[in-house]
PDB file of C-alpha atoms in Angstrom:
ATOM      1  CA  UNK A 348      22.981  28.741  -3.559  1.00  0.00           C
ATOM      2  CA  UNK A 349      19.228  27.661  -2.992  1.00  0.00           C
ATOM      3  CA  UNK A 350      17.304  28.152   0.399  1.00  0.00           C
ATOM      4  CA  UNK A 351      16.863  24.730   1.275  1.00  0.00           C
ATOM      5  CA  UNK A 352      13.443  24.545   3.651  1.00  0.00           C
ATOM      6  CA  UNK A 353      12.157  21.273   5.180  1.00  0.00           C
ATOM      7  CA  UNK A 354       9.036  20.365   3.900  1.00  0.00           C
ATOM      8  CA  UNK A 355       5.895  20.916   6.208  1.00  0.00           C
ATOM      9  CA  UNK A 356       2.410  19.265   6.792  1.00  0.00           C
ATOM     10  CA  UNK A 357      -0.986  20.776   6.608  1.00  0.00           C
ATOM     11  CA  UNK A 358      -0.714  21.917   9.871  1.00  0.00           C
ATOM     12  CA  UNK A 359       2.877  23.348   9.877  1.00  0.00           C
ATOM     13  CA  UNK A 360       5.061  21.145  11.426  1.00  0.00           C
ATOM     14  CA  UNK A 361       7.714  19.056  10.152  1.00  0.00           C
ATOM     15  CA  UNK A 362       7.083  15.719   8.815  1.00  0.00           C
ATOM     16  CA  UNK A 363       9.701  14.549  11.639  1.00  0.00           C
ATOM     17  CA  UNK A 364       7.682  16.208  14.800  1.00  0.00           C
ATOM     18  CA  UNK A 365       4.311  15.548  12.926  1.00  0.00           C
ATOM     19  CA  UNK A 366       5.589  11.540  13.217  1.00  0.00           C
ATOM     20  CA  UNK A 367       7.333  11.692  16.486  1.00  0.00           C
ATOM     21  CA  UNK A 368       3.912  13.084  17.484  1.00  0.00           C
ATOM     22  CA  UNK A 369       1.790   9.853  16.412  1.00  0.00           C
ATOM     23  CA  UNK A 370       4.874   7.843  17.618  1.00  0.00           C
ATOM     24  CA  UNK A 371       4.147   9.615  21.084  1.00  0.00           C
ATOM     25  CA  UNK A 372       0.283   9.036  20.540  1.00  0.00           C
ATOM     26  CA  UNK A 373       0.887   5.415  20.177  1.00  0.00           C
ATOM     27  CA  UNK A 374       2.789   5.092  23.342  1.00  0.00           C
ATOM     28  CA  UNK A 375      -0.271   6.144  25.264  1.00  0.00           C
ATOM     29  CA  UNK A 376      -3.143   3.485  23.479  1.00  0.00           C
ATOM     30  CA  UNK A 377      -4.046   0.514  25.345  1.00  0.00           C
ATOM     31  CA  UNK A 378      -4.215  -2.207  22.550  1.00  0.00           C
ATOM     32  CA  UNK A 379      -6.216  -4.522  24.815  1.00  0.00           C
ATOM     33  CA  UNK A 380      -9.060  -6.772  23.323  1.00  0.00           C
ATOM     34  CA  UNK A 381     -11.813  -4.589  23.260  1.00  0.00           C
ATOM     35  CA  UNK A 382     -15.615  -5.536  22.972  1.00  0.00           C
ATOM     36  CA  UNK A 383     -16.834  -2.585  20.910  1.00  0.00           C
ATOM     37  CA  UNK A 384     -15.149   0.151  18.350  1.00  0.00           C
ATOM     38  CA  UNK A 385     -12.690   2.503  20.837  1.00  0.00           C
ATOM     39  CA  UNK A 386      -9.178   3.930  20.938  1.00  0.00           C
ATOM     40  CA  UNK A 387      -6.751   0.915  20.423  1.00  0.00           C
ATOM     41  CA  UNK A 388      -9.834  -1.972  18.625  1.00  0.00           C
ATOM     42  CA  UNK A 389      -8.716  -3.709  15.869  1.00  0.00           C
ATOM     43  CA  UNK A 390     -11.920  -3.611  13.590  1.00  0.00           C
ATOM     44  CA  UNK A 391     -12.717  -6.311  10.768  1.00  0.00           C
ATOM     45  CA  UNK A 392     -15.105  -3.134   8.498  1.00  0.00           C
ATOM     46  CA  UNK A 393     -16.345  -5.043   5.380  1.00  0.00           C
ATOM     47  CA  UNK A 394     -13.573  -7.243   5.199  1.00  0.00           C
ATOM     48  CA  UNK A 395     -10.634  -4.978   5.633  1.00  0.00           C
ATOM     49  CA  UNK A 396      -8.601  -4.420   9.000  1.00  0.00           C
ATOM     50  CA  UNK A 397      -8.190  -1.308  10.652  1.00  0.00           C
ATOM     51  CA  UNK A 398      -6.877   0.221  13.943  1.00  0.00           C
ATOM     52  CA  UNK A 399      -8.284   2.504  15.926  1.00  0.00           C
ATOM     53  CA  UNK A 400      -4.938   4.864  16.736  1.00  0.00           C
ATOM     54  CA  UNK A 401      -3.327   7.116  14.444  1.00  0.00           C
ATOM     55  CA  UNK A 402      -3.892   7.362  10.505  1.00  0.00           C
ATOM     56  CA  UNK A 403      -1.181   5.132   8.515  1.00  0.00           C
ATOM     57  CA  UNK A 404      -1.092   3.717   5.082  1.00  0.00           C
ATOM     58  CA  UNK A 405      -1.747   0.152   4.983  1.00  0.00           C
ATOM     59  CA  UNK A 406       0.763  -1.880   6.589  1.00  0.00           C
ATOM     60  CA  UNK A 407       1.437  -5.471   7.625  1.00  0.00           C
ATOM     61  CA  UNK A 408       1.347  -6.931  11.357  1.00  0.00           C
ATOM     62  CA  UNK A 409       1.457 -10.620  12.242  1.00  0.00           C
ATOM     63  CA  UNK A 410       0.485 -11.501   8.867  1.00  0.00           C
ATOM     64  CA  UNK A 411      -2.657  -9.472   8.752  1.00  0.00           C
ATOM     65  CA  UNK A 412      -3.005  -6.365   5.653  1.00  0.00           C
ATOM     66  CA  UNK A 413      -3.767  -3.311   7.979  1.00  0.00           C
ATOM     67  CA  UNK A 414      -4.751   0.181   8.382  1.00  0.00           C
ATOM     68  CA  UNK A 415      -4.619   2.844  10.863  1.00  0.00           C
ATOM     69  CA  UNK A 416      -7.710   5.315  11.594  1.00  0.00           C
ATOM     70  CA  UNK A 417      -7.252   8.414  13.896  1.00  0.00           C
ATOM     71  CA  UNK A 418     -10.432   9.006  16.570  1.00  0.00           C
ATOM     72  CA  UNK A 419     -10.454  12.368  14.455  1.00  0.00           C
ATOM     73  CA  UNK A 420     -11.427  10.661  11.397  1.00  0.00           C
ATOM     74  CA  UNK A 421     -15.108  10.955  10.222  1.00  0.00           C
ATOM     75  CA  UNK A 422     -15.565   7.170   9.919  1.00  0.00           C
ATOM     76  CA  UNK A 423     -14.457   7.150  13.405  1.00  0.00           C
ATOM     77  CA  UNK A 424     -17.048   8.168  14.786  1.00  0.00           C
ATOM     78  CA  UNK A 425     -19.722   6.208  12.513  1.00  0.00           C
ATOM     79  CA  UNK A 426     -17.751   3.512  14.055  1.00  0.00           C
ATOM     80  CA  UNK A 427     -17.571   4.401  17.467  1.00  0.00           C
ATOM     81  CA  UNK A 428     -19.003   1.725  20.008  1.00  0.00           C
ATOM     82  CA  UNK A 429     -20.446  -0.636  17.327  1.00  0.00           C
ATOM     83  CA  UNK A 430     -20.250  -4.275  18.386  1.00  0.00           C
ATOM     84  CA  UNK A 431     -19.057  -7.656  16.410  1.00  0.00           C
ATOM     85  CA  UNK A 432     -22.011  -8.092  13.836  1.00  0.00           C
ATOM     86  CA  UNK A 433     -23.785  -4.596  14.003  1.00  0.00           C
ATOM     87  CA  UNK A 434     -24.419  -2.451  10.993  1.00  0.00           C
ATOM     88  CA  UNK A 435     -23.175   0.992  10.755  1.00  0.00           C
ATOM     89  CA  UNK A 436     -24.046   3.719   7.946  1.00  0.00           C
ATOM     90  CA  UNK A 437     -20.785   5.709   6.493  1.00  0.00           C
ATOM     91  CA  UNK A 438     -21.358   8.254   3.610  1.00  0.00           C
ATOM     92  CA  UNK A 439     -24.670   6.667   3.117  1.00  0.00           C
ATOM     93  CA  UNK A 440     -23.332   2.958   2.586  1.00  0.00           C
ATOM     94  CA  UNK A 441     -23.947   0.271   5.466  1.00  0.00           C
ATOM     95  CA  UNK A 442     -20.769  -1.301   6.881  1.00  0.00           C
ATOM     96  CA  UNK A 443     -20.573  -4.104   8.616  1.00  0.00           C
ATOM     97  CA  UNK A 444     -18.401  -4.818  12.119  1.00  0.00           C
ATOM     98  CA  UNK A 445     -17.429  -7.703  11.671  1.00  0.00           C
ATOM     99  CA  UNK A 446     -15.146  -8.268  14.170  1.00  0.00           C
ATOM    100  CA  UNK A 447     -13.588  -5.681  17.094  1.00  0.00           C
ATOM    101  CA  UNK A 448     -10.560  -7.115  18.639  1.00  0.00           C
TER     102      UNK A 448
END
């Protein structure tokens, strides 16, 4: 008989609590239009979607191809507070904002 152990993430924790966790996280973001990069933006970055929450694979909402990016992430914070239009420099490329919803 094998020992049968659930799989764990980097940090430990079961791939259930490690999801019930950003499931938790999620409950807590105010998804409000937003005039600059923050917690809970929807950000048009060089053409691609992204929201600011938790860190997904790319999914589908309303039509729109998205992604989610955690406030931990290093583009994050490149990110952080740029406006509709502004440039910002990530890993030594310029992105452009062009939209923050």
């Amino acid at each position: 008989m094998r020992n049968l152990v659930a799989p764990t993430t980097k940090a430990g924790i079961s791939p259930r609590e490690f999801n019930a966790d950003k499931l938790e996280k999620l409950r807590t973001i105010d998804f409000g239009p937003k005039l600059a990069v923050n917690e809970g933006a929807v950000v048009k970055l060089s053409g691609r979607h992204f929201v600011i929450a938790v860190s997904t694979s790319k999914f589908t909402c309303q039509g729109r191809e998205l992604m989610g990016i955690s406030t931990m992430a290093p583009i994050f914070e490149a990110i952080e507070g740029a406006r509709a239009g502004e440039t910002v420099q990530f890993n030594g490329r310029d992105l452009i904002v062009e939209d923050v919803e």
